[in-house]
Amino acid sequence: MNAVLTILIGSIFVNNFAMSRFYGICPFLGVSKKLETAFGMGMAVTFVMAIASLVAYLVNQYLLIAFNLEYLQVIAFILVIAVLVQIVEMIIRKISPGLYQALGVYLPLITTNCAVLGVAQLNVTEGYNLVLSVLNGVASALGYTLAICLFAGIRERLSLGNLPKWMEGFPGAMIAAGLMAVAFNGFSGLI
Amino acid sequence: MSGILAIVIAALVLSILGLLFGAGLGVADHFLKVPTNPKVAELREVLPGANCGACGYPGCDGYASAVGEGKAEIGLCAVGGPACAAKMAAIMGVESNGAGTKLVATVACQGYGEHCRPKSTYEGIQDCVAAALVNSGTKACQYACLGLGTCERACPFGAIKVDPVKKIAVVDQEKCQSCKKCVAACPQHVLSMQPIDRVVTVGCHNPEKGIALKENCDRACIGCSACEKACQFDAIQMVNNVPVIDYTKCVGCMACADACPTGAMQADFDSRLEAYINQELCVGCNICNKQCKFDAIEGGLKEKHRVLGACTGCGLCAQKCPRKCITMRERRAPRNKMDKAKPLATPAKPAPAKPAPQGEKA
């Protein structure tokens, strides 16, 4: 139970993927203009991360370790993630064409999203078992969703605000992201 | 040997993994396939990709899919124009519905310089939106083009400029891509979309009525309906005391502009044509005489017909002449409204005088 709580708090707040580990910054900045799409992105990442943690664990445990091929972890995980992203893309396209349009190029970009690869790698280095791996994946993704949704809310407000011309758009967003990271830094030492 | 074996095993494991995943994707594709209309992709190829939204759909993709699903008509793309409409019609297997005339932004105000003086000196933010908020605009007429260039800044194609001398917006019709951004930006609602091939233009949009308007602007439309009455083709209707021209009916005779007492109805009289009857071919069938709505053709049955100065150049007679002896040519003299065929009963006073110059022309 203690381990579960540690993973939850640790992955969502303390070692937040976007704000503390700085993984997945490309979609974090790219899809955070609107809260709605940001949440959609977060959910897509959550789905991919959860399944990726599961499949990556199985592949690692029963294929790579069994054949003494641990050095192939990165390439095998990328393979897993790429396939998962493809499936997610198909599902979203089927279920919600609007979200598919809104996510645009950032959806296939999850493939190369270091956050997903990062969570698979972390699970291995931390030595989590199957349940904890999936939990860590989900918790990390929820932390990412939390960060991107908060950030999208800030950006929605910023876009309405009376910013100087040179601060409009990305400059303001970058500074906002930096300040958010400082705020998330306050969680450090919690575990 | 074991090293090579390790490499082979590694390659095998990854290949099998990849094969399995590939098969999984194939199965998933089978179940999750979204049927796409191949026509949509073709339509998207034809559209210009400006994503301006003038068609009323969210970008070219949105319009292409709407057309593909039969929800939208072809030819709504303003930027692509008739060429694009024709291509889309070919893809959809329908006739281009003629909605191909390019619409261009048009300025419905001629209140520059002495016509419509500023009522005060405006020194605020140099933008029409700001200026329009102060004291109903800066000009004597509260509906006037303020000439501070909000439309110019809204235009992504550089097609609309504020004339430096006149201080009024002027549209470069060739550059205009019909995106309507200026129409939306203008706080005075001076701009509207009109066909590029129009002959007459309503140059005022103030909805008030009465001669008193001329105190504010001597080119104001005073809502007198003279143009509506002058139009023989039923193309003009007064809406909110401003003429609205149905350009599908307008033949470009400029009779409305002749009738306008203030010059609010704009027309380029230099480009006006007149009918000319080839005297050798005319057999006096009198069809042109019956067609003419302006009494501008003289001559009875079995006589050679002549065109009088009242001809507006509408071209109706030239279309109807069975002998094809009427041609439209450049005007030799401006239109003279009074020089028209008189009913037979009245003594034809100007008639003997006029045929002489007409005869020379022939």
XYZ file of C-alpha atoms in Angstrom:
553
model
C 0.000 0.000 0.000
C 2.816 2.311 0.917
C 4.528 1.634 -2.401
C 1.288 2.367 -4.270
C 0.852 5.701 -2.499
C 4.467 6.616 -3.074
C 4.131 5.921 -6.782
C 0.890 7.861 -7.040
C 2.074 10.971 -5.200
C 5.545 10.706 -6.634
C 4.500 10.388 -10.287
C 1.618 12.830 -10.245
C 3.139 15.645 -8.213
C 6.734 15.292 -7.140
C 8.303 13.859 -10.267
C 5.702 15.262 -12.618
C 6.657 14.278 -16.140
C 6.185 17.651 -17.748
C 7.077 19.933 -14.875
C 9.849 18.115 -13.090
C 11.345 15.562 -15.458
C 10.667 17.761 -18.503
C 9.493 14.874 -20.669
C 7.013 15.371 -23.458
C 7.508 19.111 -23.770
C 6.674 19.205 -27.492
C 2.981 18.306 -27.144
C 2.932 20.090 -23.800
C 3.535 23.359 -25.625
C 1.879 22.371 -28.884
C -1.543 21.159 -27.781
C -2.079 23.369 -24.767
C -3.837 26.244 -26.462
C -7.263 24.963 -25.558
C -8.311 23.106 -22.458
C -10.439 20.700 -24.452
C -7.690 19.482 -26.759
C -5.214 19.489 -23.885
C -7.458 17.118 -21.974
C -7.874 14.950 -25.085
C -4.118 14.816 -25.460
C -3.752 13.943 -21.799
C -6.225 11.111 -22.160
C -4.459 9.818 -25.279
C -1.132 9.904 -23.441
C -2.726 8.165 -20.448
C -4.043 5.388 -22.637
C -0.750 4.932 -24.450
C 1.294 5.060 -21.244
C -0.874 2.550 -19.412
C -0.860 0.035 -22.241
C 2.801 0.742 -23.006
C 3.762 0.052 -19.400
C 1.882 -3.234 -19.534
C 3.189 -4.418 -22.895
C 6.695 -3.120 -22.258
C 6.802 -5.027 -18.980
C 5.681 -8.235 -20.684
C 8.099 -7.789 -23.570
C 10.939 -6.997 -21.203
C 10.220 -9.807 -18.768
C 9.310 -12.656 -21.077
C 11.221 -11.802 -24.226
C 14.233 -9.652 -23.540
C 15.300 -11.006 -20.171
C 14.506 -14.552 -21.248
C 16.834 -14.191 -24.228
C 19.400 -12.039 -22.381
C 18.626 -9.127 -24.653
C 18.140 -6.358 -22.083
C 20.325 -4.084 -24.203
C 17.520 -4.026 -26.788
C 15.101 -2.430 -24.323
C 15.006 0.995 -25.958
C 14.380 -0.242 -29.490
C 11.851 -2.818 -28.345
C 9.990 -0.219 -26.280
C 9.925 2.185 -29.210
C 8.406 -0.581 -31.311
C 5.752 -1.176 -28.666
C 4.955 2.529 -28.339
C 4.775 3.090 -32.084
C 2.268 0.309 -32.506
C 0.199 1.534 -29.572
C 0.104 5.070 -30.896
C -1.069 3.764 -34.241
C -3.894 1.884 -32.554
C -4.815 4.912 -30.435
C -4.866 7.027 -33.568
C -7.255 4.596 -35.238
C -9.492 4.474 -32.188
C -9.657 8.255 -31.786
C -10.305 8.693 -35.469
C -13.149 6.229 -35.212
C -14.650 7.571 -31.996
C -14.004 11.298 -32.140
C -13.049 12.850 -35.497
C -13.137 16.266 -33.828
C -10.479 15.322 -31.315
C -8.520 13.634 -34.104
C -8.526 16.940 -36.035
C -7.628 18.942 -32.945
C -4.706 16.774 -31.922
C -3.414 16.822 -35.477
C 0.250 16.044 -35.852
C 0.814 15.779 -32.105
C -0.993 12.464 -31.956
C 1.532 10.565 -34.076
C 4.193 12.547 -32.251
C 3.387 10.603 -29.082
C 5.356 7.881 -30.845
C 8.517 9.830 -30.323
C 7.303 11.282 -27.064
C 10.064 10.745 -24.537
C 7.480 10.653 -21.758
C 6.117 7.312 -22.935
C 9.534 5.836 -23.515
C 10.636 7.369 -20.224
C 7.928 5.650 -18.226
C 8.772 2.273 -19.751
C 12.433 2.753 -18.965
C 11.711 4.000 -15.438
C 9.607 0.947 -14.717
C 12.575 -1.231 -15.610
C 15.174 0.725 -13.683
C 12.934 1.020 -10.617
C 12.255 -2.717 -10.813
C 8.469 -2.418 -10.568
C 6.374 -5.529 -10.989
C 3.519 -5.735 -13.494
C 0.886 -4.020 -11.336
C 3.204 -1.283 -10.139
C 4.446 -0.706 -13.684
C 0.941 -0.110 -14.981
C 0.158 2.016 -11.930
C 3.260 4.086 -12.505
C 2.314 4.509 -16.151
C -1.181 5.678 -15.322
C -0.036 7.932 -12.485
C 2.678 9.535 -14.612
C 0.208 10.130 -17.409
C -2.324 11.615 -15.017
C 0.388 13.932 -13.736
C 1.108 14.888 -17.330
C -2.598 15.455 -17.961
C -2.818 17.581 -14.825
C 0.121 19.700 -15.927
C -1.048 20.163 -19.522
C -4.618 20.975 -18.447
C -3.458 23.537 -15.872
C -1.143 25.005 -18.455
C -3.907 25.115 -21.067
C -6.112 26.959 -18.585
C -3.358 29.495 -18.013
C -2.812 29.907 -21.745
C -6.519 30.395 -22.385
C -6.463 33.221 -19.878
C -3.212 34.602 -21.275
C -4.619 34.749 -24.787
C -7.378 37.022 -23.527
C -5.036 39.137 -21.463
C -3.487 42.386 -22.516
C 0.033 41.126 -23.159
C 2.645 43.232 -24.907
C 2.972 42.275 -28.556
C 6.329 40.558 -28.067
C 4.959 38.403 -25.269
C 1.963 37.097 -27.190
C 1.913 33.392 -28.027
C 4.943 31.272 -27.301
C 7.100 33.724 -25.306
C 4.343 34.183 -22.748
C 3.601 30.452 -22.768
C 7.250 29.606 -22.139
C 7.447 31.941 -19.161
C 4.173 30.594 -17.820
C 5.522 27.052 -18.184
C 8.688 28.014 -16.333
C 6.725 29.557 -13.463
C 4.531 26.456 -13.326
C 7.625 24.277 -13.082
C 8.842 26.419 -10.182
C 5.482 25.911 -8.498
C 5.672 22.147 -9.008
C 9.141 22.283 -7.508
C 7.389 22.975 -4.222
C 6.325 19.330 -4.084
C 9.928 18.109 -3.966
C 10.833 16.494 -0.687
C 7.291 15.264 -0.208
C 8.478 11.683 -0.546
C 30.206 -18.211 -32.630
C 28.119 -17.366 -29.603
C 28.473 -13.672 -30.529
C 26.975 -14.276 -33.936
C 24.269 -16.413 -32.393
C 23.402 -13.592 -29.999
C 23.076 -11.196 -32.919
C 20.895 -13.629 -34.848
C 18.707 -14.214 -31.811
C 18.379 -10.475 -31.207
C 17.406 -9.873 -34.812
C 14.985 -12.766 -34.784
C 13.321 -11.672 -31.564
C 12.845 -8.127 -32.797
C 11.651 -9.280 -36.211
C 9.091 -11.595 -34.678
C 8.006 -8.851 -32.311
C 7.622 -6.480 -35.232
C 5.723 -9.078 -37.254
C 3.356 -9.741 -34.377
C 2.708 -6.050 -33.854
C 2.259 -5.530 -37.562
C -0.295 -8.302 -37.694
C -2.033 -6.765 -34.686
C -2.170 -3.404 -36.442
C -3.578 -5.063 -39.535
C -6.339 -6.659 -37.513
C -7.021 -3.391 -35.683
C -7.180 -1.556 -39.000
C -9.765 -4.028 -40.195
C -12.016 -3.405 -37.218
C -11.416 0.299 -36.707
C -11.445 1.370 -40.326
C -13.114 4.732 -40.910
C -14.715 4.787 -44.330
C -13.343 7.860 -46.063
C -14.787 9.335 -49.182
C -12.088 9.367 -51.877
C -13.807 12.365 -53.421
C -13.075 14.403 -50.308
C -9.350 13.964 -50.800
C -9.668 14.919 -54.461
C -11.748 17.979 -53.593
C -9.202 18.983 -50.995
C -6.497 18.804 -53.668
C -8.426 21.209 -55.879
C -9.096 23.762 -53.159
C -6.485 26.475 -52.764
C -5.634 25.692 -49.141
C -5.871 29.291 -47.968
C -8.127 28.153 -45.093
C -9.705 31.595 -45.130
C -13.180 30.403 -44.144
C -14.992 32.538 -46.714
C -17.031 29.478 -47.730
C -18.466 29.311 -44.232
C -16.754 26.052 -43.312
C -13.777 25.537 -41.011
C -10.994 25.660 -43.551
C -10.531 23.878 -46.860
C -10.678 20.431 -45.226
C -14.038 21.226 -43.697
C -15.417 22.523 -46.973
C -14.076 19.550 -48.931
C -15.704 17.043 -46.591
C -18.954 19.027 -46.548
C -19.067 18.978 -50.342
C -18.077 15.321 -50.409
C -20.962 14.455 -48.126
C -23.323 16.519 -50.222
C -23.963 18.994 -47.440
C -22.493 21.971 -49.266
C -22.732 23.334 -52.763
C -19.760 23.637 -55.027
C -18.469 27.033 -55.985
C -18.514 28.551 -52.519
C -14.759 28.890 -52.570
C -14.081 32.560 -53.126
C -10.320 32.292 -53.459
C -10.413 29.480 -56.015
C -13.090 31.231 -58.029
C -14.718 29.829 -61.165
C -11.720 27.647 -62.087
C -11.900 25.898 -58.740
C -15.677 25.553 -59.007
C -15.330 23.913 -62.409
C -12.790 21.396 -61.099
C -14.966 20.606 -58.114
C -17.943 20.137 -60.411
C -15.913 17.695 -62.492
C -15.036 15.667 -59.394
C -18.567 15.615 -58.097
C -19.964 14.888 -61.555
C -22.325 17.848 -61.610
C -22.655 20.930 -63.725
C -20.969 24.017 -62.406
C -23.938 25.983 -61.184
C -22.709 29.318 -62.478
C -22.022 30.578 -58.997
C -18.651 31.317 -60.420
C -18.714 35.076 -60.726
C -15.976 36.384 -58.517
C -17.202 38.630 -55.756
C -14.977 41.476 -54.696
C -15.110 43.837 -51.774
C -16.838 47.060 -52.726
C -16.790 50.390 -50.944
C -20.284 51.877 -50.623
C -19.169 55.404 -49.804
C -17.951 58.285 -51.927
C -17.815 60.801 -49.138
C -14.290 62.054 -49.602
C -12.844 65.516 -49.754
C -15.446 68.214 -50.232
C -18.299 65.742 -50.592
C -18.440 64.866 -46.925
C -16.352 67.005 -44.619
C -14.997 65.901 -41.243
C -17.222 67.249 -38.523
C -14.364 67.501 -36.084
C -10.659 66.860 -35.853
C -10.052 63.344 -34.628
C -6.746 62.768 -32.916
C -7.442 59.498 -31.137
C -6.256 56.012 -32.008
C -5.815 55.878 -35.765
C -8.218 53.033 -36.330
C -11.747 53.094 -37.708
C -13.083 50.929 -34.889
C -11.854 53.410 -32.295
C -12.900 56.436 -34.315
C -16.383 55.025 -34.896
C -16.953 54.885 -31.160
C -16.407 58.584 -30.719
C -19.320 60.840 -31.577
C -20.636 58.499 -34.340
C -17.523 58.730 -36.438
C -15.400 61.594 -37.613
C -17.306 62.641 -40.700
C -20.426 64.692 -41.221
C -22.223 61.522 -42.324
C -22.262 58.953 -39.557
C -22.269 56.109 -42.096
C -19.199 57.279 -44.000
C -15.958 55.439 -44.621
C -13.616 56.833 -41.987
C -10.494 56.046 -43.990
C -8.283 55.041 -41.069
C -7.356 51.742 -42.675
C -8.898 49.035 -40.494
C -9.824 47.170 -43.689
C -6.335 47.683 -45.087
C -4.839 46.012 -42.031
C -7.418 43.219 -42.125
C -6.710 42.341 -45.768
C -4.213 39.474 -46.021
C -3.762 40.048 -49.765
C -2.948 43.763 -49.835
C -5.998 44.346 -52.022
C -7.606 47.210 -50.138
C -5.870 50.491 -49.500
C -6.885 53.829 -48.094
C -6.375 56.376 -50.851
C -3.795 58.839 -49.514
C -5.566 61.826 -51.022
C -9.221 60.865 -50.793
C -8.849 59.213 -47.368
C -11.279 56.537 -48.368
C -10.868 52.817 -48.918
C -10.184 51.693 -52.475
C -10.281 48.056 -53.558
C -7.872 46.544 -56.045
C -10.353 44.179 -57.674
C -7.676 41.994 -59.237
C -5.917 41.388 -55.934
C -9.112 40.851 -53.950
C -9.551 37.179 -53.098
C -13.110 37.520 -51.746
C -12.188 36.422 -48.229
C -14.573 38.988 -46.687
C -12.154 39.800 -43.885
C -12.445 43.515 -44.614
C -16.237 43.272 -44.636
C -16.119 41.821 -41.149
C -13.529 44.333 -39.956
C -15.245 47.531 -41.124
C -17.073 49.098 -38.183
C -19.078 51.345 -40.529
C -20.349 48.440 -42.664
C -19.268 50.353 -45.729
C -17.880 47.258 -47.422
C -19.856 44.539 -49.120
C -19.196 41.798 -51.648
C -20.322 42.535 -55.205
C -19.636 40.823 -58.550
C -16.405 41.928 -60.176
C -18.101 42.338 -63.568
C -20.783 44.717 -62.362
C -21.332 47.912 -64.314
C -23.098 50.046 -61.729
C -22.250 50.253 -58.062
C -24.314 51.593 -55.217
C -21.915 54.128 -53.754
C -23.727 54.892 -50.525
C -25.303 52.848 -47.804
C -26.920 55.296 -45.432
C -30.394 54.066 -44.573
C -31.918 57.493 -44.039
C -34.179 59.276 -46.453
C -34.637 62.833 -47.577
C -32.907 65.674 -49.333
C -31.556 66.945 -46.010
C -28.910 64.239 -46.203
C -27.193 66.276 -48.884
C -26.121 68.764 -46.255
C -23.863 66.108 -44.801
C -22.715 64.612 -48.060
C -23.572 65.719 -51.555
C -23.151 62.184 -52.826
C -25.527 60.638 -50.329
C -28.280 58.317 -51.442
C -31.387 60.213 -50.436
C -33.636 57.223 -50.887
C -35.621 58.825 -53.703
C -36.146 55.517 -55.617
C -35.378 57.251 -58.929
C -33.018 54.418 -59.833
C -35.650 51.822 -59.023
C -38.099 53.556 -61.344
C -35.465 54.118 -64.034
C -34.501 50.475 -64.153
C -36.380 48.834 -67.009
C -35.126 45.403 -66.097
C -36.568 45.137 -62.608
C -33.094 44.721 -61.187
C -33.246 47.384 -58.471
C -35.162 47.235 -55.268
C -35.072 49.742 -52.455
C -34.165 48.061 -49.175
C -33.847 50.316 -46.139
C -33.883 53.373 -48.419
C -30.861 52.111 -50.315
C -31.031 50.521 -53.764
C -30.048 46.883 -53.887
C -29.083 45.688 -57.336
C -29.829 42.163 -58.477
C -26.811 41.720 -60.714
C -28.281 38.644 -62.345
C -30.897 40.923 -63.884
C -28.733 43.998 -64.434
C -27.731 44.414 -68.061
C -25.455 47.367 -67.423
C -27.490 50.049 -69.180
C -26.608 52.625 -66.508
C -30.082 54.153 -66.700
C -30.162 54.101 -62.887
C -26.970 56.102 -62.701
C -28.464 58.548 -65.230
C -31.475 58.959 -63.005
C -29.613 59.334 -59.699
C -29.838 62.981 -58.597
C -26.830 62.836 -56.273
C -24.382 60.534 -58.019
C -24.664 57.936 -55.299
C -25.195 55.394 -58.061
C -21.763 55.021 -59.604
C -21.167 54.048 -63.201
C -18.308 54.443 -65.618
C -20.036 56.358 -68.374
C -16.890 56.337 -70.515
C -17.268 52.605 -71.016
C -20.891 52.909 -72.068
C -21.820 51.490 -75.459
C -24.506 52.408 -77.923
C -26.377 50.404 -80.483
C -25.641 50.971 -84.136
C -27.893 49.772 -86.930
C -26.288 48.820 -90.191
C -28.501 50.642 -92.654
C -27.742 48.296 -95.533
C -28.862 45.214 -93.661
C -31.878 46.705 -91.861
C -35.134 45.512 -93.412
C -37.401 47.548 -91.162
C -38.910 44.654 -89.281
C -39.469 46.951 -86.287
C -38.512 44.260 -83.765
C -35.771 46.432 -82.304
C -38.194 49.288 -81.949
C -40.553 47.131 -79.962
C -37.720 45.785 -77.814
C -36.246 49.149 -76.937
C -37.240 50.158 -73.440
C -35.882 53.669 -73.814
C -37.623 54.802 -77.030
C -34.215 55.219 -78.545
C -34.911 53.663 -81.954
C -36.588 55.635 -84.667
C -38.298 54.399 -87.760
C -41.526 52.635 -88.611
C -42.335 49.374 -90.312
C -40.413 48.777 -93.565
C -38.265 51.853 -92.883
C -34.592 51.933 -92.128
C -34.219 52.257 -88.360
C -31.892 54.589 -86.569
C -30.589 54.732 -83.023
C -31.188 58.004 -81.220
C -29.198 59.631 -78.445
C -31.382 58.163 -75.745
C -29.831 54.748 -76.298
C -28.433 53.421 -73.023
C -26.440 50.649 -74.594
C -28.376 47.864 -72.911
C -27.884 45.652 -75.943
C -31.365 44.198 -75.970
C -32.028 45.149 -79.597
C -28.740 43.676 -80.749
C -29.732 40.358 -79.190
C -33.146 40.334 -80.769
C -32.413 41.642 -84.265
C -33.182 38.744 -86.643
C -30.912 40.176 -89.322
C -28.024 40.643 -86.910
C -27.568 44.129 -88.249
C -27.301 45.814 -84.856
C -23.896 45.989 -83.237
C -22.806 47.592 -79.975
C -20.094 50.143 -80.472
C -18.284 52.799 -78.496
C -20.345 55.898 -77.948
C -19.838 58.857 -80.225
C -21.599 61.192 -77.784
C -22.849 60.971 -74.220
C -26.403 59.785 -73.775
C -29.037 62.440 -74.317
C -32.160 61.355 -72.473
C -34.367 63.782 -74.390
C -33.320 62.573 -77.826
C -35.872 59.825 -78.138
C -38.504 58.723 -80.575
C -41.757 60.640 -80.158
C -45.178 59.094 -80.407
C -46.498 59.636 -83.932
C -49.307 61.966 -82.871
C -47.084 64.739 -81.586
C -45.349 66.963 -84.100
C -41.922 65.502 -84.461
C -40.015 68.625 -83.685
C -36.586 67.251 -82.799
C -36.921 64.387 -85.189
C -36.012 66.222 -88.403
C -33.150 67.944 -86.688
C -31.623 64.817 -85.216
C -31.550 62.373 -88.099
C -28.900 64.442 -89.818
C -26.038 63.584 -87.431
C -27.357 60.065 -87.163
C -27.229 59.789 -90.887
C -23.628 60.886 -90.883
C -22.784 58.119 -88.481
C -24.401 55.630 -90.746
